[in-house]
Every structure is written in structure tokens, then in C-alpha cells.
mmCIF file of C-alpha atoms in Angstrom:
data_model
loop_
_atom_site.group_PDB
_atom_site.id
_atom_site.type_symbol
_atom_site.label_atom_id
_atom_site.label_comp_id
_atom_site.label_asym_id
_atom_site.label_seq_id
_atom_site.Cartn_x
_atom_site.Cartn_y
_atom_site.Cartn_z
ATOM 1 C CA UNK P 1 -13.563 62.655 -27.886
ATOM 2 C CA UNK P 2 -16.574 63.284 -29.936
ATOM 3 C CA UNK P 3 -19.173 62.356 -27.366
ATOM 4 C CA UNK P 4 -19.572 65.646 -25.904
ATOM 5 C CA UNK P 5 -20.004 67.274 -29.839
ATOM 6 C CA UNK P 6 -22.692 64.495 -30.675
ATOM 7 C CA UNK P 7 -24.058 64.771 -26.804
ATOM 8 C CA UNK P 8 -23.274 61.264 -26.019
ATOM 9 C CA UNK P 9 -22.859 59.466 -22.436
ATOM 10 C CA UNK P 10 -20.428 56.754 -23.896
ATOM 11 C CA UNK P 11 -18.884 55.442 -27.303
ATOM 12 C CA UNK P 12 -21.896 54.200 -29.348
ATOM 13 C CA UNK P 13 -19.639 51.483 -31.689
ATOM 14 C CA UNK P 14 -17.046 50.369 -29.562
ATOM 15 C CA UNK P 15 -15.609 47.105 -30.601
ATOM 16 C CA UNK P 16 -15.297 45.563 -27.344
ATOM 17 C CA UNK P 17 -18.959 43.618 -27.174
ATOM 18 C CA UNK P 18 -21.124 44.997 -24.593
ATOM 19 C CA UNK P 19 -24.635 43.382 -23.415
ATOM 20 C CA UNK P 20 -25.734 46.984 -23.159
ATOM 21 C CA UNK P 21 -25.740 47.483 -26.821
ATOM 22 C CA UNK P 22 -27.205 44.174 -27.259
ATOM 23 C CA UNK P 23 -29.471 44.935 -30.543
ATOM 24 C CA UNK P 24 -31.922 41.963 -31.375
ATOM 25 C CA UNK P 25 -32.887 41.903 -35.122
ATOM 26 C CA UNK P 26 -34.768 38.753 -36.121
ATOM 27 C CA UNK P 27 -32.477 36.385 -36.162
ATOM 28 C CA UNK P 28 -30.417 37.721 -32.848
ATOM 29 C CA UNK P 29 -33.439 37.252 -31.134
ATOM 30 C CA UNK P 30 -33.942 34.080 -32.358
ATOM 31 C CA UNK P 31 -30.445 33.140 -31.575
ATOM 32 C CA UNK P 32 -31.145 34.202 -28.170
ATOM 33 C CA UNK P 33 -34.637 32.220 -27.840
ATOM 34 C CA UNK P 34 -32.388 28.912 -28.884
ATOM 35 C CA UNK P 35 -29.918 30.021 -25.887
ATOM 36 C CA UNK P 36 -33.083 30.029 -23.419
ATOM 37 C CA UNK P 37 -34.876 27.469 -24.366
ATOM 38 C CA UNK P 38 -31.298 25.507 -24.197
ATOM 39 C CA UNK P 39 -31.157 26.810 -20.256
ATOM 40 C CA UNK P 40 -34.424 25.901 -19.651
ATOM 41 C CA UNK P 41 -34.241 22.303 -20.842
ATOM 42 C CA UNK P 42 -30.778 22.172 -18.590
ATOM 43 C CA UNK P 43 -29.503 19.175 -21.218
ATOM 44 C CA UNK P 44 -27.402 18.524 -24.257
ATOM 45 C CA UNK P 45 -26.032 21.430 -26.734
ATOM 46 C CA UNK P 46 -26.507 24.699 -28.427
ATOM 47 C CA UNK P 47 -24.866 25.570 -31.612
ATOM 48 C CA UNK P 48 -24.754 29.282 -32.574
ATOM 49 C CA UNK P 49 -22.131 30.317 -35.707
ATOM 50 C CA UNK P 50 -21.976 33.008 -37.716
ATOM 51 C CA UNK P 51 -19.247 35.277 -39.831
ATOM 52 C CA UNK P 52 -16.677 37.338 -37.488
ATOM 53 C CA UNK P 53 -18.383 40.537 -36.201
ATOM 54 C CA UNK P 54 -22.245 39.155 -36.420
ATOM 55 C CA UNK P 55 -22.468 39.327 -32.528
ATOM 56 C CA UNK P 56 -21.751 35.915 -31.493
ATOM 57 C CA UNK P 57 -20.034 37.056 -28.290
ATOM 58 C CA UNK P 58 -22.270 39.806 -27.804
ATOM 59 C CA UNK P 59 -25.354 37.521 -27.407
ATOM 60 C CA UNK P 60 -22.984 35.083 -25.350
ATOM 61 C CA UNK P 61 -22.243 38.269 -23.024
ATOM 62 C CA UNK P 62 -26.074 39.093 -23.123
ATOM 63 C CA UNK P 63 -26.894 35.839 -21.641
ATOM 64 C CA UNK P 64 -24.594 35.456 -18.854
ATOM 65 C CA UNK P 65 -25.508 39.396 -18.015
ATOM 66 C CA UNK P 66 -29.345 37.870 -17.386
ATOM 67 C CA UNK P 67 -29.023 34.536 -15.755
ATOM 68 C CA UNK P 68 -30.431 33.683 -13.031
ATOM 69 C CA UNK P 69 -28.272 32.637 -9.212
ATOM 70 C CA UNK P 70 -28.941 29.267 -9.743
ATOM 71 C CA UNK P 71 -26.736 28.680 -12.797
ATOM 72 C CA UNK P 72 -23.051 28.610 -12.017
ATOM 73 C CA UNK P 73 -21.862 29.964 -15.658
ATOM 74 C CA UNK P 74 -18.079 30.002 -16.995
ATOM 75 C CA UNK P 75 -16.838 30.687 -20.608
ATOM 76 C CA UNK P 76 -13.453 29.817 -22.193
ATOM 77 C CA UNK P 77 -12.361 31.220 -25.263
ATOM 78 C CA UNK P 78 -10.361 28.725 -27.530
ATOM 79 C CA UNK P 79 -7.237 28.408 -28.871
ATOM 80 C CA UNK P 80 -6.315 24.798 -30.592
ATOM 81 C CA UNK P 81 -6.952 22.738 -27.197
ATOM 82 C CA UNK P 82 -5.708 19.114 -26.686
ATOM 83 C CA UNK P 83 -8.535 16.975 -24.827
ATOM 84 C CA UNK P 84 -6.549 17.174 -21.538
ATOM 85 C CA UNK P 85 -6.108 20.852 -22.234
ATOM 86 C CA UNK P 86 -9.698 21.467 -22.153
ATOM 87 C CA UNK P 87 -10.607 19.376 -19.204
ATOM 88 C CA UNK P 88 -7.949 21.453 -17.267
ATOM 89 C CA UNK P 89 -9.423 24.874 -18.970
ATOM 90 C CA UNK P 90 -12.929 23.777 -17.964
ATOM 91 C CA UNK P 91 -11.874 23.107 -14.461
ATOM 92 C CA UNK P 92 -10.364 26.004 -14.194
ATOM 93 C CA UNK P 93 -12.966 28.333 -15.026
ATOM 94 C CA UNK P 94 -15.380 26.437 -12.327
ATOM 95 C CA UNK P 95 -12.530 27.875 -10.290
ATOM 96 C CA UNK P 96 -10.908 24.358 -9.234
ATOM 97 C CA UNK P 97 -6.812 23.693 -8.159
ATOM 98 C CA UNK P 98 -5.683 22.081 -11.135
ATOM 99 C CA UNK P 99 -1.997 22.833 -10.290
ATOM 100 C CA UNK P 100 0.026 19.299 -10.525
ATOM 101 C CA UNK P 101 -3.123 16.901 -11.162
ATOM 102 C CA UNK P 102 -3.480 14.506 -13.575
ATOM 103 C CA UNK P 103 -6.352 14.656 -16.393
ATOM 104 C CA UNK P 104 -7.738 11.904 -14.201
ATOM 105 C CA UNK P 105 -7.887 13.495 -11.084
ATOM 106 C CA UNK P 106 -8.924 16.880 -12.482
ATOM 107 C CA UNK P 107 -12.029 14.594 -13.974
ATOM 108 C CA UNK P 108 -13.160 13.338 -10.727
ATOM 109 C CA UNK P 109 -12.895 16.762 -8.673
ATOM 110 C CA UNK P 110 -14.916 18.276 -11.565
ATOM 111 C CA UNK P 111 -17.302 15.628 -10.836
ATOM 112 C CA UNK P 112 -17.438 16.387 -7.467
ATOM 113 C CA UNK P 113 -17.675 19.984 -7.827
ATOM 114 C CA UNK P 114 -20.839 19.083 -10.247
ATOM 115 C CA UNK P 115 -22.754 16.878 -7.558
ATOM 116 C CA UNK P 116 -21.815 19.573 -4.934
ATOM 117 C CA UNK P 117 -24.071 22.004 -7.417
ATOM 118 C CA UNK P 118 -26.828 19.939 -7.789
ATOM 119 C CA UNK P 119 -26.817 19.481 -4.001
ATOM 120 C CA UNK P 120 -27.240 23.003 -3.696
ATOM 121 C CA UNK P 121 -29.816 23.274 -6.249
ATOM 122 C CA UNK P 122 -27.747 24.600 -9.207
ATOM 123 C CA UNK P 123 -26.378 23.492 -12.273
ATOM 124 C CA UNK P 124 -23.244 24.129 -14.009
ATOM 125 C CA UNK P 125 -22.845 26.184 -17.364
ATOM 126 C CA UNK P 126 -20.118 26.542 -19.811
ATOM 127 C CA UNK P 127 -20.109 28.919 -22.682
ATOM 128 C CA UNK P 128 -17.162 28.066 -25.702
ATOM 129 C CA UNK P 129 -16.668 30.869 -28.013
ATOM 130 C CA UNK P 130 -14.385 30.397 -31.207
ATOM 131 C CA UNK P 131 -14.838 26.553 -30.992
ATOM 132 C CA UNK P 132 -13.708 26.370 -34.216
ATOM 133 C CA UNK P 133 -10.643 26.311 -33.480
ATOM 134 C CA UNK P 134 -11.177 22.604 -31.486
ATOM 135 C CA UNK P 135 -9.671 19.976 -32.862
ATOM 136 C CA UNK P 136 -12.556 16.901 -33.437
ATOM 137 C CA UNK P 137 -11.486 15.210 -30.459
ATOM 138 C CA UNK P 138 -11.746 18.310 -28.058
ATOM 139 C CA UNK P 139 -15.065 18.860 -29.346
ATOM 140 C CA UNK P 140 -15.688 14.717 -28.288
ATOM 141 C CA UNK P 141 -14.428 15.616 -24.936
ATOM 142 C CA UNK P 142 -16.542 18.117 -24.491
ATOM 143 C CA UNK P 143 -19.132 15.464 -25.474
ATOM 144 C CA UNK P 144 -17.926 13.349 -23.227
ATOM 145 C CA UNK P 145 -17.823 15.672 -19.793
ATOM 146 C CA UNK P 146 -21.694 16.128 -20.572
ATOM 147 C CA UNK P 147 -22.164 12.467 -19.432
ATOM 148 C CA UNK P 148 -21.712 13.735 -16.019
ATOM 149 C CA UNK P 149 -25.270 12.614 -14.459
ATOM 150 C CA UNK P 150 -27.082 12.357 -11.280
ATOM 151 C CA UNK P 151 -30.393 10.785 -11.355
ATOM 152 C CA UNK P 152 -30.621 10.556 -14.905
ATOM 153 C CA UNK P 153 -29.470 15.157 -15.179
ATOM 154 C CA UNK P 154 -27.003 16.064 -17.110
ATOM 155 C CA UNK P 155 -24.492 17.881 -14.599
ATOM 156 C CA UNK P 156 -23.193 20.175 -17.305
ATOM 157 C CA UNK P 157 -24.507 22.158 -20.124
ATOM 158 C CA UNK P 158 -22.632 23.517 -22.685
ATOM 159 C CA UNK P 159 -23.528 26.086 -25.901
ATOM 160 C CA UNK P 160 -20.876 26.782 -28.351
ATOM 161 C CA UNK P 161 -20.547 29.245 -30.699
ATOM 162 C CA UNK P 162 -17.766 29.392 -34.170
ATOM 163 C CA UNK P 163 -17.406 31.177 -37.315
ATOM 164 C CA UNK P 164 -18.662 29.284 -40.097
ATOM 165 C CA UNK P 165 -15.972 26.589 -39.786
ATOM 166 C CA UNK P 166 -17.554 25.047 -37.159
ATOM 167 C CA UNK P 167 -20.451 24.008 -39.238
ATOM 168 C CA UNK P 168 -18.001 21.225 -41.545
ATOM 169 C CA UNK P 169 -16.302 19.838 -38.763
ATOM 170 C CA UNK P 170 -19.810 19.312 -36.846
ATOM 171 C CA UNK P 171 -21.137 17.432 -40.121
ATOM 172 C CA UNK P 172 -17.943 15.082 -39.771
ATOM 173 C CA UNK P 173 -19.246 11.503 -40.174
ATOM 174 C CA UNK P 174 -17.323 10.661 -37.104
ATOM 175 C CA UNK P 175 -18.894 13.448 -34.546
ATOM 176 C CA UNK P 176 -22.863 11.587 -35.207
ATOM 177 C CA UNK P 177 -22.592 11.213 -31.089
ATOM 178 C CA UNK P 178 -22.536 15.028 -30.794
ATOM 179 C CA UNK P 179 -24.972 15.765 -33.060
ATOM 180 C CA UNK P 180 -27.205 13.940 -31.449
ATOM 181 C CA UNK P 181 -26.331 15.853 -28.195
ATOM 182 C CA UNK P 182 -27.477 19.398 -30.040
ATOM 183 C CA UNK P 183 -30.616 20.543 -28.791
ATOM 184 C CA UNK P 184 -31.000 23.509 -31.793
ATOM 185 C CA UNK P 185 -28.496 25.771 -33.496
ATOM 186 C CA UNK P 186 -28.503 28.694 -35.077
ATOM 187 C CA UNK P 187 -26.531 30.548 -37.846
ATOM 188 C CA UNK P 188 -26.161 34.728 -37.763
ATOM 189 C CA UNK P 189 -26.746 36.293 -41.150
ATOM 190 C CA UNK P 190 -25.256 40.105 -41.669
ATOM 191 C CA UNK P 191 -27.650 42.637 -41.414
ATOM 192 C CA UNK P 192 -30.073 43.544 -43.685
ATOM 193 C CA UNK P 193 -30.085 47.567 -45.052
ATOM 194 C CA UNK P 194 -33.265 48.054 -42.925
ATOM 195 C CA UNK P 195 -31.859 46.092 -39.994
ATOM 196 C CA UNK P 196 -28.273 48.288 -40.190
ATOM 197 C CA UNK P 197 -30.021 51.383 -39.928
ATOM 198 C CA UNK P 198 -32.312 50.223 -37.008
ATOM 199 C CA UNK P 199 -28.683 48.721 -35.443
ATOM 200 C CA UNK P 200 -27.106 51.949 -35.883
ATOM 201 C CA UNK P 201 -29.719 54.117 -34.318
ATOM 202 C CA UNK P 202 -30.218 51.987 -31.369
ATOM 203 C CA UNK P 203 -26.701 51.941 -30.549
ATOM 204 C CA UNK P 204 -26.909 55.604 -30.826
ATOM 205 C CA UNK P 205 -29.839 56.487 -28.508
ATOM 206 C CA UNK P 206 -28.251 53.854 -26.262
ATOM 207 C CA UNK P 207 -25.363 55.876 -25.712
ATOM 208 C CA UNK P 208 -27.645 58.938 -25.082
ATOM 209 C CA UNK P 209 -28.167 60.810 -28.607
ATOM 210 C CA UNK P 210 -31.301 62.923 -28.253
ATOM 211 C CA UNK P 211 -31.069 64.875 -31.897
ATOM 212 C CA UNK P 212 -33.241 64.124 -35.056
ATOM 213 C CA UNK P 213 -30.651 61.901 -36.458
ATOM 214 C CA UNK P 214 -26.865 62.159 -37.778
ATOM 215 C CA UNK P 215 -27.161 60.463 -41.464
ATOM 216 C CA UNK P 216 -29.105 60.951 -44.587
ATOM 217 C CA UNK P 217 -30.853 58.046 -46.136
ATOM 218 C CA UNK P 218 -27.770 57.294 -48.959
ATOM 219 C CA UNK P 219 -25.560 57.854 -45.945
ATOM 220 C CA UNK P 220 -27.085 54.614 -44.584
ATOM 221 C CA UNK P 221 -27.753 53.181 -47.811
ATOM 222 C CA UNK P 222 -23.519 53.771 -48.004
ATOM 223 C CA UNK P 223 -22.708 52.279 -44.395
ATOM 224 C CA UNK P 224 -24.514 48.990 -45.163
ATOM 225 C CA UNK P 225 -23.242 48.218 -48.432
ATOM 226 C CA UNK P 226 -19.522 49.097 -47.346
ATOM 227 C CA UNK P 227 -19.887 46.490 -44.024
ATOM 228 C CA UNK P 228 -22.310 44.374 -45.459
ATOM 229 C CA UNK P 229 -24.593 44.403 -42.552
ATOM 230 C CA UNK P 230 -21.502 42.949 -40.361
ATOM 231 C CA UNK P 231 -21.882 44.898 -37.234
ATOM 232 C CA UNK P 232 -18.383 44.960 -35.956
ATOM 233 C CA UNK P 233 -17.356 46.663 -39.295
ATOM 234 C CA UNK P 234 -20.211 48.612 -38.776
ATOM 235 C CA UNK P 235 -19.095 49.919 -35.199
ATOM 236 C CA UNK P 236 -15.140 50.200 -36.888
ATOM 237 C CA UNK P 237 -16.565 52.663 -39.661
ATOM 238 C CA UNK P 238 -18.658 54.706 -37.604
ATOM 239 C CA UNK P 239 -16.183 55.267 -35.157
ATOM 240 C CA UNK P 240 -14.238 57.069 -37.207
ATOM 241 C CA UNK P 241 -17.145 58.765 -38.954
ATOM 242 C CA UNK P 242 -18.403 60.165 -36.183
ATOM 243 C CA UNK P 243 -14.598 61.336 -35.310
ATOM 244 C CA UNK P 244 -14.423 62.787 -38.519
ATOM 245 C CA UNK P 245 -17.241 64.860 -38.301
ATOM 246 C CA UNK P 246 -16.282 66.077 -34.957
ATOM 247 C CA UNK P 247 -12.987 66.808 -36.403
ATOM 248 C CA UNK P 248 -15.088 68.993 -39.160
ATOM 249 C CA UNK P 249 -17.901 70.152 -37.080
ATOM 250 C CA UNK P 250 -20.292 68.409 -38.823
ATOM 251 C CA UNK P 251 -23.958 68.078 -37.428
ATOM 252 C CA UNK P 252 -25.722 66.045 -40.292
ATOM 253 C CA UNK P 253 -23.844 63.649 -42.376
ATOM 254 C CA UNK P 254 -24.383 63.330 -46.202
ATOM 255 C CA UNK P 255 -23.527 60.480 -48.342
ATOM 256 C CA UNK P 256 -20.366 62.111 -49.816
ATOM 257 C CA UNK P 257 -18.858 62.924 -46.203
ATOM 258 C CA UNK P 258 -19.674 59.332 -45.289
ATOM 259 C CA UNK P 259 -18.094 58.305 -48.492
ATOM 260 C CA UNK P 260 -14.776 60.238 -47.793
ATOM 261 C CA UNK P 261 -14.565 58.347 -44.764
ATOM 262 C CA UNK P 262 -15.022 55.017 -46.376
ATOM 263 C CA UNK P 263 -12.631 55.727 -48.956
ATOM 264 C CA UNK P 264 -9.831 56.551 -46.238
ATOM 265 C CA UNK P 265 -11.147 53.038 -44.580
ATOM 266 C CA UNK P 266 -10.865 50.831 -47.764
ATOM 267 C CA UNK P 267 -6.961 52.572 -48.563
ATOM 268 C CA UNK P 268 -6.209 51.373 -44.358
ATOM 269 C CA UNK P 269 -8.027 48.080 -44.295
ATOM 270 C CA UNK P 270 -7.488 44.813 -46.254
ATOM 271 C CA UNK P 271 -10.821 44.367 -47.796
ATOM 272 C CA UNK P 272 -11.702 41.058 -49.751
ATOM 273 C CA UNK P 273 -13.621 40.981 -52.736
ATOM 274 C CA UNK P 274 -15.631 38.126 -52.095
ATOM 275 C CA UNK P 275 -17.621 39.409 -48.840
ATOM 276 C CA UNK P 276 -20.797 37.660 -48.009
ATOM 277 C CA UNK P 277 -23.919 39.617 -49.170
ATOM 278 C CA UNK P 278 -25.980 40.493 -46.874
ATOM 279 C CA UNK P 279 -29.892 38.941 -46.383
ATOM 280 C CA UNK P 280 -31.697 41.618 -48.649
ATOM 281 C CA UNK P 281 -29.237 41.479 -51.343
ATOM 282 C CA UNK P 282 -29.370 37.383 -51.545
ATOM 283 C CA UNK P 283 -33.075 37.674 -52.511
ATOM 284 C CA UNK P 284 -32.428 40.747 -54.911
ATOM 285 C CA UNK P 285 -30.703 38.597 -57.395
ATOM 286 C CA UNK P 286 -31.531 37.618 -60.785
ATOM 287 C CA UNK P 287 -35.109 37.268 -60.566
ATOM 288 C CA UNK P 288 -35.287 34.859 -63.579
ATOM 289 C CA UNK P 289 -32.744 32.267 -61.585
ATOM 290 C CA UNK P 290 -34.812 32.144 -58.552
ATOM 291 C CA UNK P 291 -38.086 30.508 -60.735
ATOM 292 C CA UNK P 292 -35.832 27.401 -61.383
ATOM 293 C CA UNK P 293 -34.638 24.923 -58.383
ATOM 294 C CA UNK P 294 -31.268 23.546 -58.761
ATOM 295 C CA UNK P 295 -32.500 20.576 -61.265
ATOM 296 C CA UNK P 296 -33.516 22.947 -63.646
ATOM 297 C CA UNK P 297 -37.362 22.602 -62.474
ATOM 298 C CA UNK P 298 -39.430 25.944 -62.352
ATOM 299 C CA UNK P 299 -41.226 26.878 -59.701
ATOM 300 C CA UNK P 300 -44.457 28.446 -60.568
ATOM 301 C CA UNK P 301 -45.923 31.418 -57.836
ATOM 302 C CA UNK P 302 -42.586 31.699 -56.034
ATOM 303 C CA UNK P 303 -43.082 34.462 -53.750
ATOM 304 C CA UNK P 304 -46.318 33.286 -52.521
ATOM 305 C CA UNK P 305 -44.345 30.040 -51.510
ATOM 306 C CA UNK P 306 -41.378 32.312 -49.952
ATOM 307 C CA UNK P 307 -43.667 34.495 -48.091
ATOM 308 C CA UNK P 308 -45.761 31.099 -46.809
ATOM 309 C CA UNK P 309 -42.181 29.861 -45.811
ATOM 310 C CA UNK P 310 -41.221 33.144 -43.824
ATOM 311 C CA UNK P 311 -45.047 32.922 -42.442
ATOM 312 C CA UNK P 312 -43.953 29.963 -41.249
ATOM 313 C CA UNK P 313 -40.548 31.202 -39.474
ATOM 314 C CA UNK P 314 -42.189 33.535 -37.612
ATOM 315 C CA UNK P 315 -44.816 30.809 -36.395
ATOM 316 C CA UNK P 316 -42.110 28.774 -35.043
ATOM 317 C CA UNK P 317 -40.336 31.704 -33.734
ATOM 318 C CA UNK P 318 -43.215 32.410 -31.661
ATOM 319 C CA UNK P 319 -43.894 29.181 -30.577
ATOM 320 C CA UNK P 320 -40.944 28.551 -29.210
ATOM 321 C CA UNK P 321 -41.260 31.899 -27.058
ATOM 322 C CA UNK P 322 -44.083 30.262 -25.816
ATOM 323 C CA UNK P 323 -42.509 27.359 -24.785
ATOM 324 C CA UNK P 324 -39.839 28.911 -23.307
ATOM 325 C CA UNK P 325 -42.160 30.748 -21.141
ATOM 326 C CA UNK P 326 -44.027 28.019 -20.324
ATOM 327 C CA UNK P 327 -41.094 25.843 -19.299
ATOM 328 C CA UNK P 328 -39.646 28.485 -16.762
ATOM 329 C CA UNK P 329 -43.232 28.948 -15.360
ATOM 330 C CA UNK P 330 -43.208 25.186 -14.778
ATOM 331 C CA UNK P 331 -39.063 25.457 -13.630
ATOM 332 C CA UNK P 332 -40.420 28.206 -10.614
ATOM 333 C CA UNK P 333 -43.149 26.096 -9.935
ATOM 334 C CA UNK P 334 -41.055 22.870 -9.389
ATOM 335 C CA UNK P 335 -38.107 25.034 -7.394
ATOM 336 C CA UNK P 336 -41.004 26.509 -4.832
ATOM 337 C CA UNK P 337 -42.170 23.022 -4.786
ATOM 338 C CA UNK P 338 -39.003 21.891 -4.175
ATOM 339 C CA UNK P 339 -38.207 24.401 -1.404
ATOM 340 C CA UNK P 340 -41.056 23.940 0.438
ATOM 341 C CA UNK P 341 -40.052 19.860 0.422
ATOM 342 C CA UNK P 342 -37.082 21.187 1.808
ATOM 343 C CA UNK P 343 -38.409 23.057 4.793
ATOM 344 C CA UNK P 344 -40.823 20.412 6.093
ATOM 345 C CA UNK P 345 -38.098 17.995 5.597
ATOM 346 C CA UNK P 346 -35.877 19.731 8.225
ATOM 347 C CA UNK P 347 -38.737 20.819 10.398
ATOM 348 C CA UNK P 348 -39.356 16.809 10.793
ATOM 349 C CA UNK P 349 -35.783 16.534 11.513
#
């Protein structure tokens, strides 16, 4: 409705996850790097957690959108499935016939399918979204599926994406064997105020907006305060703001106009009092409290160590990116060598 008024080619703040609108904040880039690293390792589990609406599914869709042809990927969104039900769903997502078959028969078919993929130089990838809904025994069943191997190489690799509740599930004492299979994990936090502004501007531009800007600085701050930096909450609010702007013929939003829409949205939806603060708010709480450890030991030069820690994290991120690129390069060389070997063998025959 408002797209033409603001010169947009599509809706910039739709709720449905769209890989084309993937905004790579620092944490989202790290999560994507972990997923790509996991792919390059071709084994183990990658676990991505985050609060509702922080972009886990969008990251998964972006990954699926960029996969090479040698990876057969399946994605499931999990309700509370039993171990037998998860086996049946995994098999059906890999396009296997499960009607009227026992669990043992389905497992035989699945192993045969995975071996056929490997014989073709391909491998299988399973993305499990909303994994916090799975009982412990069902997550353990996923670990058992990762035991399918050929020549010491796993035939099935799985990525788990879930809300914060997934973390204590995986920390349970009886999940030690599963934890040992986790190659990497990452937690998505809400966007800070600067990232939220960049997120809004990125999505507007991606949707075709070519103007000088729609929001005042105070408007960006109000949007971030209300949404607490959660992308899905921002999408819901901004869609309403643009609709309001179209109806009122607003070309540039001042904070008062944005607050009118925020008040309307507040009156229509339940807003918890204990929203998780955005990352920049975490580091601007009581400065005196940040000078002491949990045991009361005073921290001298805390800012120095904080800056050093951020620098270390950035260095590790860069090292991970370089390792991914090197692994992908080596993987391509090995594929070419294997293809040359297959051609020579067929010529000899």
C-alpha cells in the first residue's frame, strides 16, 4: 500500500524471513562464518541460538540459498517430536518414502540414500530450526543419525538453530556425547543502536528506496528503544510506521510521529516488562559495578581489558574467515583431483 508512495519496489519490513534481506551485523557475520566453517568441516554439529526474532531462520535461509550443488540440504521446523517421529521426518525431507514402514526400515533406506549421495560425490545437510522444542532423547537420536559413516567420513551433518532455551538442554549432564560433536556454537544477541539504524537503512535501500532518508536521529533512537534491537520487532513497528506515513502523507518522520505509532502498537500487543536489553545498553549500566568481579575483586584498567578482548574477538573472526577460505580452496582442489581420477579410471576401462 505504501510502497509506491515511498518509491519502493517491495515491502522492506515483511515478517517472512527472506535471504535477500539478510543484514550482516557483526554477530550475524560470525554466525554465518560458523555455519560456513561447519560446512567446510563436513562433520559435527553447529549450534546457533538466539532470542525470538533475532534472525536465526534468516541466516539458515541465506546459507541454503548459497549452497553448492554437491550438498543435498533439508530443513525441518520442529514441534515436539519423538525419536521415531524425527527419523521419519528426516527421511521424508530427503524425499524418501516412509509410508507404512518401521523405524528400522526407514533407517535402512536413509543409510542407503546417504551412501548413494556419497558415491556421487555429494553429501547431506540437515538444518533443524526451533530445536529447543525437541526432547533430550530426540536430540540424542540426531546424534545417532550422525553415526552413519563411509570410509570414516560422516554421511549426514546437522545444524541446530534454537531459542535461548536450547542452551540449558544441551548443558544437561546426559548430553555430554552430543556436546563432544559440536564443532562450533554462536548466540545471536539483539542489535545495538548503531546496528539497528544500519539494519533499517539497509532494508529500505534493498527495497528500492533512493531518497535522502526517512527518519530523524531521535526517531531511530525511539525505534531501537521500543524494539530493543530485535529485528522482527523492528519489522513489525516499521511496517506500521510506513503505513501511517502513507496515510498522513509524511515524507520525513520526526520522533513525535514515530512515538504516536509506538503508542498504538503498545496498546495492541503485550510487551513484557523484562525485555532483554540491547548490547550497547549492557555496557552502559552502572560504571561503578563494572569495576568489580562477581567476587568483589576490583578490576583495574577495565576499559583497557575490554578493548583488548574486543580486539581479540575481531582477530579470531578474521582468522576463522581465512581458515574457511583456505578450506574451501583445498576442497575445490580435491574435487578436481577426484574428478580427474574418475576420468582416468573410466578411460582405462
